[in-house]
PDB file of C-alpha atoms in Angstrom:
ATOM      1  CA  MET J 888     -21.530  18.830  -3.415  1.00  0.00           C
ATOM      2  CA  SER J 889     -18.296  19.640  -5.222  1.00  0.00           C
ATOM      3  CA  ALA J 890     -15.132  18.142  -3.734  1.00  0.00           C
ATOM      4  CA  THR J 891     -12.961  21.236  -3.433  1.00  0.00           C
ATOM      5  CA  ARG J 892     -11.119  20.923  -0.116  1.00  0.00           C
ATOM      6  CA  LEU J 893      -7.565  19.569  -0.011  1.00  0.00           C
ATOM      7  CA  PRO J 894      -5.780  19.556   3.355  1.00  0.00           C
ATOM      8  CA  ILE J 895      -2.033  19.202   3.661  1.00  0.00           C
ATOM      9  CA  ILE J 896      -1.463  17.244   6.872  1.00  0.00           C
ATOM     10  CA  GLY J 897       1.861  17.317   8.692  1.00  0.00           C
ATOM     11  CA  HIS J 898       3.653  18.231  11.909  1.00  0.00           C
ATOM     12  CA  PRO J 899       5.298  20.622  11.973  1.00  0.00           C
ATOM     13  CA  LEU J 900       3.889  22.167   8.804  1.00  0.00           C
ATOM     14  CA  PRO J 901       6.129  24.923   7.458  1.00  0.00           C
ATOM     15  CA  GLN J 902       5.171  26.834   4.340  1.00  0.00           C
ATOM     16  CA  THR J 903       6.384  24.839   1.348  1.00  0.00           C
ATOM     17  CA  VAL J 904       7.027  25.394  -2.330  1.00  0.00           C
ATOM     18  CA  LEU J 905       4.594  22.560  -3.079  1.00  0.00           C
ATOM     19  CA  GLU J 906       1.568  24.570  -1.966  1.00  0.00           C
ATOM     20  CA  GLY J 907       2.157  27.435  -4.376  1.00  0.00           C
ATOM     21  CA  VAL J 908       3.013  25.189  -7.315  1.00  0.00           C
ATOM     22  CA  LEU J 909      -0.057  23.023  -6.707  1.00  0.00           C
ATOM     23  CA  ARG J 910      -2.350  26.037  -6.477  1.00  0.00           C
ATOM     24  CA  THR J 911      -1.091  27.289  -9.829  1.00  0.00           C
ATOM     25  CA  ALA J 912      -1.287  23.887 -11.530  1.00  0.00           C
ATOM     26  CA  LEU J 913      -4.758  23.068 -10.187  1.00  0.00           C
ATOM     27  CA  ALA J 914      -6.099  26.472 -11.217  1.00  0.00           C
ATOM     28  CA  ASP J 915      -4.556  26.052 -14.667  1.00  0.00           C
ATOM     29  CA  ALA J 916      -6.374  22.706 -14.937  1.00  0.00           C
ATOM     30  CA  GLY J 917      -9.675  24.425 -14.208  1.00  0.00           C
ATOM     31  CA  SER J 918      -9.964  22.803 -10.795  1.00  0.00           C
ATOM     32  CA  LEU J 919     -11.743  24.566  -7.935  1.00  0.00           C
ATOM     33  CA  ILE J 920      -9.729  22.685  -5.322  1.00  0.00           C
ATOM     34  CA  GLU J 921      -8.498  24.880  -2.462  1.00  0.00           C
ATOM     35  CA  ILE J 922      -5.534  23.846  -0.340  1.00  0.00           C
ATOM     36  CA  GLU J 923      -5.854  23.947   3.447  1.00  0.00           C
ATOM     37  CA  ARG J 924      -3.133  23.581   6.069  1.00  0.00           C
ATOM     38  CA  TRP J 925      -3.827  21.051   8.812  1.00  0.00           C
ATOM     39  CA  GLU J 926      -1.101  20.735  11.423  1.00  0.00           C
ATOM     40  CA  ARG J 927      -1.786  17.448  13.167  1.00  0.00           C
ATOM     41  CA  ARG J 928       0.353  15.411  15.541  1.00  0.00           C
ATOM     42  CA  PRO J 929       0.827  11.694  14.830  1.00  0.00           C
ATOM     43  CA  HIS J 930      -1.882  10.655  17.272  1.00  0.00           C
ATOM     44  CA  GLN J 931      -4.333  12.957  15.442  1.00  0.00           C
ATOM     45  CA  LEU J 932      -3.751  11.542  11.954  1.00  0.00           C
ATOM     46  CA  ALA J 933      -6.418   8.819  12.043  1.00  0.00           C
ATOM     47  CA  GLU J 934      -9.050  11.303  13.199  1.00  0.00           C
ATOM     48  CA  ALA J 935      -8.079  13.740  10.436  1.00  0.00           C
ATOM     49  CA  VAL J 936      -8.316  11.062   7.738  1.00  0.00           C
ATOM     50  CA  ALA J 937     -11.682   9.914   9.102  1.00  0.00           C
ATOM     51  CA  GLU J 938     -12.974  13.486   8.831  1.00  0.00           C
ATOM     52  CA  ILE J 939     -11.818  13.671   5.219  1.00  0.00           C
ATOM     53  CA  ARG J 940     -13.391  10.324   4.383  1.00  0.00           C
ATOM     54  CA  ALA J 941     -16.729  11.419   5.855  1.00  0.00           C
ATOM     55  CA  GLY J 942     -16.832  14.750   4.025  1.00  0.00           C
ATOM     56  CA  ASP J 943     -17.937  14.711   0.400  1.00  0.00           C
ATOM     57  CA  ASP J 944     -16.459  18.188  -0.005  1.00  0.00           C
ATOM     58  CA  PHE J 945     -12.911  16.803   0.316  1.00  0.00           C
ATOM     59  CA  ALA J 946     -11.060  15.930  -2.901  1.00  0.00           C
ATOM     60  CA  GLY J 947      -8.461  14.080  -0.856  1.00  0.00           C
ATOM     61  CA  ALA J 948      -5.418  15.060   1.169  1.00  0.00           C
ATOM     62  CA  LEU J 949      -1.676  15.523   0.910  1.00  0.00           C
ATOM     63  CA  ILE J 950       0.351  13.731   3.561  1.00  0.00           C
ATOM     64  CA  ALA J 951       3.570  15.366   4.714  1.00  0.00           C
ATOM     65  CA  SER J 952       6.245  14.430   7.231  1.00  0.00           C
ATOM     66  CA  PRO J 953       6.140  12.618   9.619  1.00  0.00           C
ATOM     67  CA  HIS J 954       2.903  10.900   8.632  1.00  0.00           C
ATOM     68  CA  LYS J 955       3.659   9.190   5.308  1.00  0.00           C
ATOM     69  CA  GLU J 956       4.545   5.813   6.828  1.00  0.00           C
ATOM     70  CA  LYS J 957       1.494   5.888   9.137  1.00  0.00           C
ATOM     71  CA  ALA J 958      -1.006   6.660   6.376  1.00  0.00           C
ATOM     72  CA  PRO J 959      -1.302   3.341   4.444  1.00  0.00           C
ATOM     73  CA  PRO J 960      -3.453   1.538   7.060  1.00  0.00           C
ATOM     74  CA  LEU J 961      -5.867   4.485   6.974  1.00  0.00           C
ATOM     75  CA  SER J 962      -6.517   4.060   3.231  1.00  0.00           C
ATOM     76  CA  ASP J 963      -9.544   2.314   1.750  1.00  0.00           C
ATOM     77  CA  ALA J 964      -7.274   1.102  -1.071  1.00  0.00           C
ATOM     78  CA  LEU J 965      -3.633   1.508  -2.060  1.00  0.00           C
ATOM     79  CA  SER J 966      -1.845   1.965  -5.364  1.00  0.00           C
ATOM     80  CA  ASP J 967       0.930  -0.501  -6.108  1.00  0.00           C
ATOM     81  CA  ASP J 968       3.607   2.094  -5.326  1.00  0.00           C
ATOM     82  CA  ALA J 969       2.013   2.995  -1.995  1.00  0.00           C
ATOM     83  CA  ARG J 970       1.690  -0.655  -1.051  1.00  0.00           C
ATOM     84  CA  VAL J 971       5.260  -1.542  -1.975  1.00  0.00           C
ATOM     85  CA  SER J 972       6.807   1.519  -0.332  1.00  0.00           C
ATOM     86  CA  GLY J 973       4.658   1.423   2.783  1.00  0.00           C
ATOM     87  CA  ALA J 974       4.134   5.171   2.502  1.00  0.00           C
ATOM     88  CA  VAL J 975       1.372   7.451   1.224  1.00  0.00           C
ATOM     89  CA  ASN J 976       1.774  11.097   0.254  1.00  0.00           C
ATOM     90  CA  VAL J 977      -1.532  11.570  -1.613  1.00  0.00           C
ATOM     91  CA  PHE J 978      -5.072  10.546  -0.778  1.00  0.00           C
ATOM     92  CA  ALA J 979      -7.548  10.946  -3.654  1.00  0.00           C
ATOM     93  CA  ARG J 980     -11.285  10.387  -3.390  1.00  0.00           C
ATOM     94  CA  VAL J 981     -12.282   7.689  -5.877  1.00  0.00           C
ATOM     95  CA  ASP J 982     -15.945   6.626  -5.934  1.00  0.00           C
ATOM     96  CA  GLY J 983     -16.390   7.881  -2.399  1.00  0.00           C
ATOM     97  CA  ARG J 984     -13.347   6.014  -1.053  1.00  0.00           C
ATOM     98  CA  LEU J 985      -9.918   7.298  -0.103  1.00  0.00           C
ATOM     99  CA  ARG J 986      -7.239   5.697  -2.226  1.00  0.00           C
ATOM    100  CA  GLY J 987      -3.638   6.125  -1.132  1.00  0.00           C
ATOM    101  CA  TYR J 988      -0.874   6.868  -3.626  1.00  0.00           C
ATOM    102  CA  ASN J 989       2.865   7.469  -3.528  1.00  0.00           C
ATOM    103  CA  SER J 990       3.783  10.031  -6.165  1.00  0.00           C
ATOM    104  CA  ASP J 991       7.172  10.438  -4.470  1.00  0.00           C
ATOM    105  CA  MET J 992       8.211   7.275  -6.303  1.00  0.00           C
ATOM    106  CA  ASP J 993       7.427   8.889  -9.664  1.00  0.00           C
ATOM    107  CA  GLY J 994       9.691  11.723  -8.605  1.00  0.00           C
ATOM    108  CA  VAL J 995      12.519   9.408  -7.592  1.00  0.00           C
ATOM    109  CA  ARG J 996      12.342   7.611 -10.936  1.00  0.00           C
ATOM    110  CA  ALA J 997      12.654  10.929 -12.770  1.00  0.00           C
ATOM    111  CA  GLY J 998      15.527  12.072 -10.577  1.00  0.00           C
ATOM    112  CA  LEU J 999      17.486   8.873 -11.084  1.00  0.00           C
ATOM    113  CA  ALA J1000      16.809   8.839 -14.820  1.00  0.00           C
ATOM    114  CA  SER J1001      18.374  12.297 -15.067  1.00  0.00           C
ATOM    115  CA  ILE J1002      21.795  11.101 -13.903  1.00  0.00           C
ATOM    116  CA  LEU J1003      22.126   7.332 -14.179  1.00  0.00           C
ATOM    117  CA  PRO J1004      23.398   5.806 -17.421  1.00  0.00           C
ATOM    118  CA  ARG J1005      21.742   2.750 -18.835  1.00  0.00           C
ATOM    119  CA  VAL J1006      24.191  -0.122 -19.184  1.00  0.00           C
ATOM    120  CA  LYS J1007      22.703  -2.946 -21.236  1.00  0.00           C
ATOM    121  CA  GLY J1008      19.286  -1.627 -20.274  1.00  0.00           C
ATOM    122  CA  LYS J1009      20.045  -1.518 -16.557  1.00  0.00           C
ATOM    123  CA  TRP J1010      21.217   0.959 -13.955  1.00  0.00           C
ATOM    124  CA  PRO J1011      24.181   0.452 -11.629  1.00  0.00           C
ATOM    125  CA  ARG J1012      23.627  -2.088  -8.875  1.00  0.00           C
ATOM    126  CA  ASN J1013      24.971  -0.597  -5.619  1.00  0.00           C
ATOM    127  CA  ALA J1014      23.617   2.376  -3.666  1.00  0.00           C
ATOM    128  CA  VAL J1015      23.775   4.207  -0.359  1.00  0.00           C
ATOM    129  CA  VAL J1016      20.647   6.012   0.859  1.00  0.00           C
ATOM    130  CA  LEU J1017      20.799   8.693   3.552  1.00  0.00           C
ATOM    131  CA  GLY J1018      17.572   8.978   5.548  1.00  0.00           C
ATOM    132  CA  ALA J1019      14.778   6.653   6.608  1.00  0.00           C
ATOM    133  CA  GLY J1020      11.567   8.679   6.341  1.00  0.00           C
ATOM    134  CA  GLY J1021       8.818   8.589   3.737  1.00  0.00           C
ATOM    135  CA  GLY J1022      11.070  10.000   1.030  1.00  0.00           C
ATOM    136  CA  ALA J1023      13.733   7.393   1.712  1.00  0.00           C
ATOM    137  CA  ARG J1024      11.104   4.655   1.486  1.00  0.00           C
ATOM    138  CA  ALA J1025      10.231   5.885  -2.000  1.00  0.00           C
ATOM    139  CA  VAL J1026      13.916   5.815  -2.953  1.00  0.00           C
ATOM    140  CA  VAL J1027      14.481   2.287  -1.660  1.00  0.00           C
ATOM    141  CA  ALA J1028      11.317   1.001  -3.326  1.00  0.00           C
ATOM    142  CA  VAL J1029      12.461   2.384  -6.687  1.00  0.00           C
ATOM    143  CA  LEU J1030      15.971   0.963  -6.270  1.00  0.00           C
ATOM    144  CA  ILE J1031      14.579  -2.489  -5.479  1.00  0.00           C
ATOM    145  CA  GLY J1032      12.248  -2.335  -8.470  1.00  0.00           C
ATOM    146  CA  SER J1033      15.089  -1.155 -10.715  1.00  0.00           C
ATOM    147  CA  GLY J1034      17.291  -4.171 -10.095  1.00  0.00           C
ATOM    148  CA  PHE J1035      19.781  -2.854  -7.561  1.00  0.00           C
ATOM    149  CA  LYS J1036      21.588  -5.680  -5.782  1.00  0.00           C
ATOM    150  CA  HIS J1037      23.125  -3.912  -2.780  1.00  0.00           C
ATOM    151  CA  VAL J1038      21.457  -0.998  -0.958  1.00  0.00           C
ATOM    152  CA  VAL J1039      22.557   0.384   2.399  1.00  0.00           C
ATOM    153  CA  VAL J1040      20.326   2.742   4.393  1.00  0.00           C
ATOM    154  CA  LEU J1041      21.943   5.057   6.929  1.00  0.00           C
ATOM    155  CA  ASN J1042      20.020   7.158   9.422  1.00  0.00           C
ATOM    156  CA  ARG J1043      20.936   9.105  12.535  1.00  0.00           C
ATOM    157  CA  HIS J1044      18.354   7.041  14.418  1.00  0.00           C
ATOM    158  CA  LEU J1045      19.318   3.480  13.517  1.00  0.00           C
ATOM    159  CA  HIS J1046      15.991   1.993  14.593  1.00  0.00           C
ATOM    160  CA  ARG J1047      14.236   3.927  11.823  1.00  0.00           C
ATOM    161  CA  ALA J1048      16.596   2.546   9.184  1.00  0.00           C
ATOM    162  CA  GLU J1049      16.060  -0.925  10.619  1.00  0.00           C
ATOM    163  CA  ALA J1050      12.280  -0.477  10.438  1.00  0.00           C
ATOM    164  CA  LEU J1051      12.593   0.533   6.784  1.00  0.00           C
ATOM    165  CA  VAL J1052      14.685  -2.534   5.989  1.00  0.00           C
ATOM    166  CA  THR J1053      12.234  -4.772   7.834  1.00  0.00           C
ATOM    167  CA  HIS J1054       9.342  -3.379   5.798  1.00  0.00           C
ATOM    168  CA  PHE J1055      11.097  -4.297   2.548  1.00  0.00           C
ATOM    169  CA  SER J1056      12.328  -7.713   3.703  1.00  0.00           C
ATOM    170  CA  ARG J1057      10.034  -9.615   1.351  1.00  0.00           C
ATOM    171  CA  ALA J1058      10.423  -7.324  -1.673  1.00  0.00           C
ATOM    172  CA  ALA J1059      14.202  -7.313  -1.182  1.00  0.00           C
ATOM    173  CA  ARG J1060      14.679 -11.047  -0.713  1.00  0.00           C
ATOM    174  CA  HIS J1061      16.576 -11.235  -4.040  1.00  0.00           C
ATOM    175  CA  MET J1062      19.121  -8.606  -2.950  1.00  0.00           C
ATOM    176  CA  GLU J1063      21.110  -7.283  -0.012  1.00  0.00           C
ATOM    177  CA  LEU J1064      19.355  -4.459   1.878  1.00  0.00           C
ATOM    178  CA  ARG J1065      20.988  -3.355   5.128  1.00  0.00           C
ATOM    179  CA  ALA J1066      20.590  -0.682   7.800  1.00  0.00           C
ATOM    180  CA  ARG J1067      23.785   0.866   9.187  1.00  0.00           C
ATOM    181  CA  PRO J1068      24.564   3.496  11.830  1.00  0.00           C
ATOM    182  CA  TRP J1069      25.320   7.030  10.637  1.00  0.00           C
ATOM    183  CA  HIS J1070      29.054   7.241  11.368  1.00  0.00           C
ATOM    184  CA  ASP J1071      31.716   8.739   9.114  1.00  0.00           C
ATOM    185  CA  ALA J1072      33.786   5.549   8.993  1.00  0.00           C
ATOM    186  CA  ILE J1073      30.755   3.479   8.014  1.00  0.00           C
ATOM    187  CA  ILE J1074      29.630   6.004   5.397  1.00  0.00           C
ATOM    188  CA  GLU J1075      33.124   6.056   3.884  1.00  0.00           C
ATOM    189  CA  ALA J1076      33.308   2.265   3.754  1.00  0.00           C
ATOM    190  CA  GLU J1077      29.874   1.885   2.181  1.00  0.00           C
ATOM    191  CA  LEU J1078      30.486   4.632  -0.390  1.00  0.00           C
ATOM    192  CA  SER J1079      33.695   2.912  -1.476  1.00  0.00           C
ATOM    193  CA  ARG J1080      31.505   0.068  -2.789  1.00  0.00           C
ATOM    194  CA  ALA J1081      28.506   2.025  -4.093  1.00  0.00           C
ATOM    195  CA  GLU J1082      28.172   3.802  -7.420  1.00  0.00           C
ATOM    196  CA  LEU J1083      25.145   5.839  -6.307  1.00  0.00           C
ATOM    197  CA  LEU J1084      24.463   8.074  -3.295  1.00  0.00           C
ATOM    198  CA  VAL J1085      20.962   9.426  -2.639  1.00  0.00           C
ATOM    199  CA  ASN J1086      20.412  12.059   0.039  1.00  0.00           C
ATOM    200  CA  ALA J1087      16.834  11.679   1.271  1.00  0.00           C
ATOM    201  CA  SER J1088      17.619  12.829   4.800  1.00  0.00           C
ATOM    202  CA  GLY J1089      16.289  16.374   4.527  1.00  0.00           C
ATOM    203  CA  ILE J1090      19.720  17.723   5.464  1.00  0.00           C
ATOM    204  CA  GLY J1091      20.508  20.687   3.224  1.00  0.00           C
ATOM    205  CA  ASP J1092      16.892  21.635   2.534  1.00  0.00           C
ATOM    206  CA  THR J1093      17.178  24.973   4.310  1.00  0.00           C
ATOM    207  CA  GLY J1094      20.726  25.757   5.338  1.00  0.00           C
ATOM    208  CA  GLY J1095      22.665  24.513   2.355  1.00  0.00           C
ATOM    209  CA  GLU J1096      24.819  22.180   4.416  1.00  0.00           C
ATOM    210  CA  SER J1097      26.086  18.827   3.187  1.00  0.00           C
ATOM    211  CA  PRO J1098      24.845  15.647   4.872  1.00  0.00           C
ATOM    212  CA  ILE J1099      28.367  14.180   4.880  1.00  0.00           C
ATOM    213  CA  PRO J1100      31.918  15.559   5.043  1.00  0.00           C
ATOM    214  CA  ALA J1101      33.319  16.209   1.577  1.00  0.00           C
ATOM    215  CA  ASN J1102      36.286  13.889   2.066  1.00  0.00           C
ATOM    216  CA  LEU J1103      34.013  10.833   2.403  1.00  0.00           C
ATOM    217  CA  LEU J1104      32.801  10.914  -1.204  1.00  0.00           C
ATOM    218  CA  PRO J1105      34.960   8.901  -3.634  1.00  0.00           C
ATOM    219  CA  PRO J1106      35.532   9.971  -7.250  1.00  0.00           C
ATOM    220  CA  ASP J1107      33.195   9.180 -10.130  1.00  0.00           C
ATOM    221  CA  ARG J1108      30.011   8.716  -8.113  1.00  0.00           C
ATOM    222  CA  PHE J1109      26.421   9.438  -9.079  1.00  0.00           C
ATOM    223  CA  VAL J1110      24.684  11.685  -6.544  1.00  0.00           C
ATOM    224  CA  LEU J1111      20.992  12.503  -6.272  1.00  0.00           C
ATOM    225  CA  ASP J1112      20.600  15.186  -3.605  1.00  0.00           C
ATOM    226  CA  LEU J1113      16.859  15.540  -3.049  1.00  0.00           C
ATOM    227  CA  VAL J1114      17.115  19.222  -2.151  1.00  0.00           C
ATOM    228  CA  LEU J1115      14.649  21.462  -3.956  1.00  0.00           C
ATOM    229  CA  ASN J1116      15.550  25.073  -3.360  1.00  0.00           C
ATOM    230  CA  ARG J1117      19.136  25.092  -4.621  1.00  0.00           C
ATOM    231  CA  ALA J1118      20.392  24.628  -8.166  1.00  0.00           C
ATOM    232  CA  SER J1119      23.547  23.124  -6.729  1.00  0.00           C
ATOM    233  CA  THR J1120      24.461  21.907  -3.259  1.00  0.00           C
ATOM    234  CA  PRO J1121      27.811  21.313  -1.544  1.00  0.00           C
ATOM    235  CA  LEU J1122      27.287  17.568  -1.972  1.00  0.00           C
ATOM    236  CA  MET J1123      26.600  17.963  -5.693  1.00  0.00           C
ATOM    237  CA  GLU J1124      29.584  20.258  -6.144  1.00  0.00           C
ATOM    238  CA  GLU J1125      31.883  17.783  -4.413  1.00  0.00           C
ATOM    239  CA  ALA J1126      30.646  14.964  -6.658  1.00  0.00           C
ATOM    240  CA  ARG J1127      31.208  17.010  -9.803  1.00  0.00           C
ATOM    241  CA  SER J1128      34.653  18.166  -8.684  1.00  0.00           C
ATOM    242  CA  GLN J1129      35.654  14.501  -8.545  1.00  0.00           C
ATOM    243  CA  GLY J1130      34.325  13.577 -11.965  1.00  0.00           C
ATOM    244  CA  GLY J1131      30.898  12.390 -10.856  1.00  0.00           C
ATOM    245  CA  SER J1132      27.382  13.270 -11.995  1.00  0.00           C
ATOM    246  CA  ALA J1133      24.882  14.971  -9.715  1.00  0.00           C
ATOM    247  CA  ALA J1134      21.314  16.247  -9.704  1.00  0.00           C
ATOM    248  CA  ASN J1135      19.186  18.111  -7.192  1.00  0.00           C
ATOM    249  CA  GLY J1136      15.576  17.355  -6.289  1.00  0.00           C
ATOM    250  CA  GLN J1137      13.900  19.609  -8.842  1.00  0.00           C
ATOM    251  CA  ALA J1138      13.281  16.979 -11.526  1.00  0.00           C
ATOM    252  CA  ALA J1139      11.905  14.674  -8.845  1.00  0.00           C
ATOM    253  CA  PHE J1140       9.639  17.412  -7.499  1.00  0.00           C
ATOM    254  CA  LEU J1141       8.233  18.293 -10.924  1.00  0.00           C
ATOM    255  CA  ALA J1142       7.500  14.669 -11.799  1.00  0.00           C
ATOM    256  CA  SER J1143       5.884  13.964  -8.436  1.00  0.00           C
ATOM    257  CA  THR J1144       3.782  17.119  -8.575  1.00  0.00           C
ATOM    258  CA  SER J1145       2.591  16.346 -12.101  1.00  0.00           C
ATOM    259  CA  VAL J1146       1.284  12.969 -10.945  1.00  0.00           C
ATOM    260  CA  THR J1147      -0.292  14.529  -7.847  1.00  0.00           C
ATOM    261  CA  VAL J1148      -2.213  17.068  -9.930  1.00  0.00           C
ATOM    262  CA  ARG J1149      -3.451  14.319 -12.248  1.00  0.00           C
ATOM    263  CA  LEU J1150      -4.619  12.181  -9.341  1.00  0.00           C
ATOM    264  CA  LEU J1151      -6.567  15.051  -7.809  1.00  0.00           C
ATOM    265  CA  SER J1152      -7.948  16.809 -10.884  1.00  0.00           C
ATOM    266  CA  GLY J1153      -7.924  14.191 -13.636  1.00  0.00           C
ATOM    267  CA  SER J1154      -5.753  16.454 -15.808  1.00  0.00           C
ATOM    268  CA  THR J1155      -2.007  16.238 -16.376  1.00  0.00           C
ATOM    269  CA  PRO J1156      -0.454  19.709 -16.112  1.00  0.00           C
ATOM    270  CA  ALA J1157       1.802  21.054 -18.825  1.00  0.00           C
ATOM    271  CA  ASP J1158       5.488  20.779 -17.964  1.00  0.00           C
ATOM    272  CA  GLU J1159       5.899  24.491 -18.664  1.00  0.00           C
ATOM    273  CA  THR J1160       3.152  25.337 -16.166  1.00  0.00           C
ATOM    274  CA  LEU J1161       4.929  23.442 -13.416  1.00  0.00           C
ATOM    275  CA  ARG J1162       8.367  24.800 -14.288  1.00  0.00           C
ATOM    276  CA  THR J1163       7.128  28.385 -14.369  1.00  0.00           C
ATOM    277  CA  ALA J1164       5.296  27.962 -11.063  1.00  0.00           C
ATOM    278  CA  LEU J1165       8.308  26.347  -9.387  1.00  0.00           C
ATOM    279  CA  ALA J1166      10.619  29.077 -10.649  1.00  0.00           C
ATOM    280  CA  ALA J1167       8.251  31.726  -9.277  1.00  0.00           C
ATOM    281  CA  GLU J1168       8.150  30.031  -5.875  1.00  0.00           C
ATOM    282  CA  LEU J1169      11.949  29.782  -5.772  1.00  0.00           C
ATOM    283  CA  GLY J1170      12.416  33.315  -7.096  1.00  0.00           C
ATOM    284  CA  VAL J1171      14.555  32.276 -10.056  1.00  0.00           C
ATOM    285  CA  PRO J1172      14.087  32.367 -13.851  1.00  0.00           C
ATOM    286  CA  ALA J1173      12.480  29.237 -15.265  1.00  0.00           C
ATOM    287  CA  ASP J1174      15.553  28.521 -17.368  1.00  0.00           C
ATOM    288  CA  ALA J1175      17.645  28.497 -14.176  1.00  0.00           C
ATOM    289  CA  LEU J1176      15.987  25.346 -12.882  1.00  0.00           C
ATOM    290  CA  ALA J1177      18.544  22.569 -12.815  1.00  0.00           C
ATOM    291  CA  VAL J1178      16.401  19.553 -13.562  1.00  0.00           C
ATOM    292  CA  VAL J1179      18.918  17.387 -15.378  1.00  0.00           C
ATOM    293  CA  GLY J1180      22.172  16.186 -13.909  1.00  0.00           C
ATOM    294  CA  ASP J1181      25.457  17.000 -15.581  1.00  0.00           C
TER     295      ASP J1181
END
């Protein structure tokens, strides 16, 4: 039996750009995989993964919010990135077993590489991360692996940021990793010491709002705003107006999706295929995609 079914599992599960881009890239690779939408509540995740494991017609699954952090224990095996981050966004069937991967980390690496300068072979050392979900876990894992020395995680629900920090306690033993409450005064104080700000909170994905007031961002900062559907965001514009460098989430999305397609089909899609598909989903010309920070 051919493994052609690929559920996207989340709750809620709005229509996303990822589905259309994946369909195009998988078809271009000659894959017969068909994407399905499975809206499942957290208590239904284990049952859904068990169904996928038992069915030889499943190529794997894509794990969306809020399930990424709950998926690793349901894997038969984990990639290094999934293990380190404590989050899975792709299950791929390998020799009859479900292996969990985190292609979000590949995306984060690409996004950071588009804006951060290399100084003696290294990136800056201090960062603030907004958000504490699966995407934020990918960000923090990459920052730890890239030699950052001070990382502060802020979330509107402090206990989630604290859980993230606790997960990384062993990997981050050589550095300072802290959870802080999401208050303007705290954000301002932490940004005064950090060269890099990453917005992984989801704020700005739909409405175009900024996650923080403009006056809190100091000059000359690097900003990675992991928003996909806008070439520029208010947060990016504020950073640039003060002499900083900024990038949106498009480079990260393209890199992550490329890895996802390879994991599921065995073929790496052409960059042009992904760019054209993303542009079509966003309703913009391909050359309008802002994938490299200024």
